[in-house]
């Protein structure tokens, strides 16, 4: 079962309390993507909401790796996600990890 926001934030808090500062994520997590209850993009949304909650000082202490596969027009998951949010691919980025959260 995919985590809800409360569980995800608690897991990240526990990891940080134990000295973990690296989070690996991607737009296509979780897997398997064929399970309708597991929504692609949700992992980044949860991390993004956590970063908004803890603020920039805590964010500066963390390393977050993210990767994208790009928009796949034939992917029912990507198509449903964009349509459900009523967003274009560019706008959709605004509701997950934002530019302030990703460092180059």
JSON list of C-alpha atoms in Angstrom, two decimals:
[
{"chain": "A", "resi": 1, "resn": "UNK", "atom": "CA", "xyz": [0.00, 0.00, 0.00]},
{"chain": "A", "resi": 2, "resn": "UNK", "atom": "CA", "xyz": [1.29, 3.45, -0.87]},
{"chain": "A", "resi": 3, "resn": "UNK", "atom": "CA", "xyz": [2.00, 5.69, 2.11]},
{"chain": "A", "resi": 4, "resn": "UNK", "atom": "CA", "xyz": [-0.25, 8.56, 3.02]},
{"chain": "A", "resi": 5, "resn": "UNK", "atom": "CA", "xyz": [1.26, 11.95, 3.83]},
{"chain": "A", "resi": 6, "resn": "UNK", "atom": "CA", "xyz": [1.36, 11.40, 7.60]},
{"chain": "A", "resi": 7, "resn": "UNK", "atom": "CA", "xyz": [3.17, 8.05, 7.31]},
{"chain": "A", "resi": 8, "resn": "UNK", "atom": "CA", "xyz": [5.61, 9.38, 4.71]},
{"chain": "A", "resi": 9, "resn": "UNK", "atom": "CA", "xyz": [6.50, 12.41, 6.84]},
{"chain": "A", "resi": 10, "resn": "UNK", "atom": "CA", "xyz": [6.97, 10.20, 9.91]},
{"chain": "A", "resi": 11, "resn": "UNK", "atom": "CA", "xyz": [9.31, 7.91, 7.94]},
{"chain": "A", "resi": 12, "resn": "UNK", "atom": "CA", "xyz": [11.41, 10.83, 6.71]},
{"chain": "A", "resi": 13, "resn": "UNK", "atom": "CA", "xyz": [11.53, 12.27, 10.25]},
{"chain": "A", "resi": 14, "resn": "UNK", "atom": "CA", "xyz": [12.72, 8.91, 11.61]},
{"chain": "A", "resi": 15, "resn": "UNK", "atom": "CA", "xyz": [15.38, 8.63, 8.90]},
{"chain": "A", "resi": 16, "resn": "UNK", "atom": "CA", "xyz": [16.65, 12.14, 9.63]},
{"chain": "A", "resi": 17, "resn": "UNK", "atom": "CA", "xyz": [16.70, 11.43, 13.40]},
{"chain": "A", "resi": 18, "resn": "UNK", "atom": "CA", "xyz": [18.94, 8.44, 12.66]},
{"chain": "A", "resi": 19, "resn": "UNK", "atom": "CA", "xyz": [21.34, 10.51, 10.55]},
{"chain": "A", "resi": 20, "resn": "UNK", "atom": "CA", "xyz": [20.05, 9.71, 7.08]},
{"chain": "A", "resi": 21, "resn": "UNK", "atom": "CA", "xyz": [20.05, 12.77, 4.84]},
{"chain": "A", "resi": 22, "resn": "UNK", "atom": "CA", "xyz": [19.81, 11.19, 1.36]},
{"chain": "A", "resi": 23, "resn": "UNK", "atom": "CA", "xyz": [16.47, 10.56, -0.37]},
{"chain": "A", "resi": 24, "resn": "UNK", "atom": "CA", "xyz": [16.25, 8.86, -3.76]},
{"chain": "A", "resi": 25, "resn": "UNK", "atom": "CA", "xyz": [13.06, 9.54, -5.71]},
{"chain": "A", "resi": 26, "resn": "UNK", "atom": "CA", "xyz": [11.65, 9.62, -9.21]},
{"chain": "A", "resi": 27, "resn": "UNK", "atom": "CA", "xyz": [8.40, 10.52, -10.90]},
{"chain": "A", "resi": 28, "resn": "UNK", "atom": "CA", "xyz": [7.73, 6.87, -11.65]},
{"chain": "A", "resi": 29, "resn": "UNK", "atom": "CA", "xyz": [8.03, 5.62, -8.08]},
{"chain": "A", "resi": 30, "resn": "UNK", "atom": "CA", "xyz": [6.21, 3.64, -6.75]},
{"chain": "A", "resi": 31, "resn": "UNK", "atom": "CA", "xyz": [6.35, 0.34, -8.54]},
{"chain": "A", "resi": 32, "resn": "UNK", "atom": "CA", "xyz": [4.54, -1.62, -9.78]},
{"chain": "A", "resi": 33, "resn": "UNK", "atom": "CA", "xyz": [2.81, 1.06, -11.78]},
{"chain": "A", "resi": 34, "resn": "UNK", "atom": "CA", "xyz": [-0.01, -1.21, -12.90]},
{"chain": "A", "resi": 35, "resn": "UNK", "atom": "CA", "xyz": [-1.65, -1.10, -9.45]},
{"chain": "A", "resi": 36, "resn": "UNK", "atom": "CA", "xyz": [-4.28, 1.65, -9.71]},
{"chain": "A", "resi": 37, "resn": "UNK", "atom": "CA", "xyz": [-4.01, 2.64, -6.03]},
{"chain": "A", "resi": 38, "resn": "UNK", "atom": "CA", "xyz": [-0.28, 3.37, -6.47]},
{"chain": "A", "resi": 39, "resn": "UNK", "atom": "CA", "xyz": [-0.06, 6.65, -8.34]},
{"chain": "A", "resi": 40, "resn": "UNK", "atom": "CA", "xyz": [3.08, 7.72, -10.16]},
{"chain": "A", "resi": 41, "resn": "UNK", "atom": "CA", "xyz": [4.26, 11.12, -8.97]},
{"chain": "A", "resi": 42, "resn": "UNK", "atom": "CA", "xyz": [2.85, 10.62, -5.46]},
{"chain": "A", "resi": 43, "resn": "UNK", "atom": "CA", "xyz": [6.28, 9.94, -3.95]},
{"chain": "A", "resi": 44, "resn": "UNK", "atom": "CA", "xyz": [7.59, 13.31, -5.12]},
{"chain": "A", "resi": 45, "resn": "UNK", "atom": "CA", "xyz": [4.42, 15.01, -3.91]},
{"chain": "A", "resi": 46, "resn": "UNK", "atom": "CA", "xyz": [4.96, 13.55, -0.42]},
{"chain": "A", "resi": 47, "resn": "UNK", "atom": "CA", "xyz": [8.61, 14.59, -0.33]},
{"chain": "A", "resi": 48, "resn": "UNK", "atom": "CA", "xyz": [7.68, 18.04, -1.64]},
{"chain": "A", "resi": 49, "resn": "UNK", "atom": "CA", "xyz": [5.05, 18.53, 1.06]},
{"chain": "A", "resi": 50, "resn": "UNK", "atom": "CA", "xyz": [7.54, 17.36, 3.68]},
{"chain": "A", "resi": 51, "resn": "UNK", "atom": "CA", "xyz": [10.11, 19.91, 2.50]},
{"chain": "A", "resi": 52, "resn": "UNK", "atom": "CA", "xyz": [7.49, 22.65, 2.62]},
{"chain": "A", "resi": 53, "resn": "UNK", "atom": "CA", "xyz": [6.66, 21.64, 6.20]},
{"chain": "A", "resi": 54, "resn": "UNK", "atom": "CA", "xyz": [10.22, 21.50, 7.54]},
{"chain": "A", "resi": 55, "resn": "UNK", "atom": "CA", "xyz": [11.54, 24.62, 5.82]},
{"chain": "A", "resi": 56, "resn": "UNK", "atom": "CA", "xyz": [14.68, 25.64, 3.99]},
{"chain": "A", "resi": 57, "resn": "UNK", "atom": "CA", "xyz": [17.16, 25.08, 6.86]},
{"chain": "A", "resi": 58, "resn": "UNK", "atom": "CA", "xyz": [16.21, 21.41, 7.07]},
{"chain": "A", "resi": 59, "resn": "UNK", "atom": "CA", "xyz": [16.17, 21.20, 3.27]},
{"chain": "A", "resi": 60, "resn": "UNK", "atom": "CA", "xyz": [19.74, 22.46, 3.14]},
{"chain": "A", "resi": 61, "resn": "UNK", "atom": "CA", "xyz": [20.80, 19.50, 5.31]},
{"chain": "A", "resi": 62, "resn": "UNK", "atom": "CA", "xyz": [19.31, 16.97, 2.89]},
{"chain": "A", "resi": 63, "resn": "UNK", "atom": "CA", "xyz": [20.43, 15.50, -0.43]},
{"chain": "A", "resi": 64, "resn": "UNK", "atom": "CA", "xyz": [17.61, 14.55, -2.78]},
{"chain": "A", "resi": 65, "resn": "UNK", "atom": "CA", "xyz": [18.20, 12.60, -5.98]},
{"chain": "A", "resi": 66, "resn": "UNK", "atom": "CA", "xyz": [15.44, 12.72, -8.57]},
{"chain": "A", "resi": 67, "resn": "UNK", "atom": "CA", "xyz": [15.13, 11.59, -12.13]},
{"chain": "A", "resi": 68, "resn": "UNK", "atom": "CA", "xyz": [12.52, 11.87, -14.81]},
{"chain": "A", "resi": 69, "resn": "UNK", "atom": "CA", "xyz": [11.52, 9.60, -17.62]},
{"chain": "A", "resi": 70, "resn": "UNK", "atom": "CA", "xyz": [9.80, 12.36, -19.52]},
{"chain": "A", "resi": 71, "resn": "UNK", "atom": "CA", "xyz": [6.19, 12.59, -20.62]},
{"chain": "A", "resi": 72, "resn": "UNK", "atom": "CA", "xyz": [5.09, 9.38, -22.30]},
{"chain": "A", "resi": 73, "resn": "UNK", "atom": "CA", "xyz": [1.92, 10.07, -24.31]},
{"chain": "A", "resi": 74, "resn": "UNK", "atom": "CA", "xyz": [1.09, 6.37, -24.55]},
{"chain": "A", "resi": 75, "resn": "UNK", "atom": "CA", "xyz": [1.42, 5.84, -20.80]},
{"chain": "A", "resi": 76, "resn": "UNK", "atom": "CA", "xyz": [-2.03, 5.56, -19.26]},
{"chain": "A", "resi": 77, "resn": "UNK", "atom": "CA", "xyz": [-0.54, 6.47, -15.88]},
{"chain": "A", "resi": 78, "resn": "UNK", "atom": "CA", "xyz": [1.06, 9.72, -17.07]},
{"chain": "A", "resi": 79, "resn": "UNK", "atom": "CA", "xyz": [-1.99, 10.62, -19.15]},
{"chain": "A", "resi": 80, "resn": "UNK", "atom": "CA", "xyz": [-4.37, 10.02, -16.24]},
{"chain": "A", "resi": 81, "resn": "UNK", "atom": "CA", "xyz": [-2.17, 12.00, -13.86]},
{"chain": "A", "resi": 82, "resn": "UNK", "atom": "CA", "xyz": [-2.03, 15.06, -16.10]},
{"chain": "A", "resi": 83, "resn": "UNK", "atom": "CA", "xyz": [-5.74, 14.88, -16.92]},
{"chain": "A", "resi": 84, "resn": "UNK", "atom": "CA", "xyz": [-6.81, 14.37, -13.28]},
{"chain": "A", "resi": 85, "resn": "UNK", "atom": "CA", "xyz": [-4.85, 17.43, -12.21]},
{"chain": "A", "resi": 86, "resn": "UNK", "atom": "CA", "xyz": [-6.01, 19.47, -15.20]},
{"chain": "A", "resi": 87, "resn": "UNK", "atom": "CA", "xyz": [-2.41, 20.47, -15.88]},
{"chain": "A", "resi": 88, "resn": "UNK", "atom": "CA", "xyz": [0.04, 20.54, -18.75]},
{"chain": "A", "resi": 89, "resn": "UNK", "atom": "CA", "xyz": [3.39, 18.74, -18.28]},
{"chain": "A", "resi": 90, "resn": "UNK", "atom": "CA", "xyz": [5.12, 22.03, -17.42]},
{"chain": "A", "resi": 91, "resn": "UNK", "atom": "CA", "xyz": [2.53, 23.08, -14.83]},
{"chain": "A", "resi": 92, "resn": "UNK", "atom": "CA", "xyz": [2.47, 19.62, -13.28]},
{"chain": "A", "resi": 93, "resn": "UNK", "atom": "CA", "xyz": [6.00, 20.09, -11.96]},
{"chain": "A", "resi": 94, "resn": "UNK", "atom": "CA", "xyz": [4.75, 22.82, -9.66]},
{"chain": "A", "resi": 95, "resn": "UNK", "atom": "CA", "xyz": [2.83, 20.41, -7.43]},
{"chain": "A", "resi": 96, "resn": "UNK", "atom": "CA", "xyz": [5.73, 18.07, -6.65]},
{"chain": "A", "resi": 97, "resn": "UNK", "atom": "CA", "xyz": [9.37, 18.93, -6.02]},
{"chain": "A", "resi": 98, "resn": "UNK", "atom": "CA", "xyz": [9.80, 22.59, -6.87]},
{"chain": "A", "resi": 99, "resn": "UNK", "atom": "CA", "xyz": [12.86, 24.42, -8.21]},
{"chain": "A", "resi": 100, "resn": "UNK", "atom": "CA", "xyz": [13.89, 25.40, -4.68]},
{"chain": "A", "resi": 101, "resn": "UNK", "atom": "CA", "xyz": [13.89, 21.75, -3.64]},
{"chain": "A", "resi": 102, "resn": "UNK", "atom": "CA", "xyz": [16.10, 20.53, -6.49]},
{"chain": "A", "resi": 103, "resn": "UNK", "atom": "CA", "xyz": [19.70, 21.66, -6.60]},
{"chain": "A", "resi": 104, "resn": "UNK", "atom": "CA", "xyz": [22.06, 21.15, -9.52]}
]
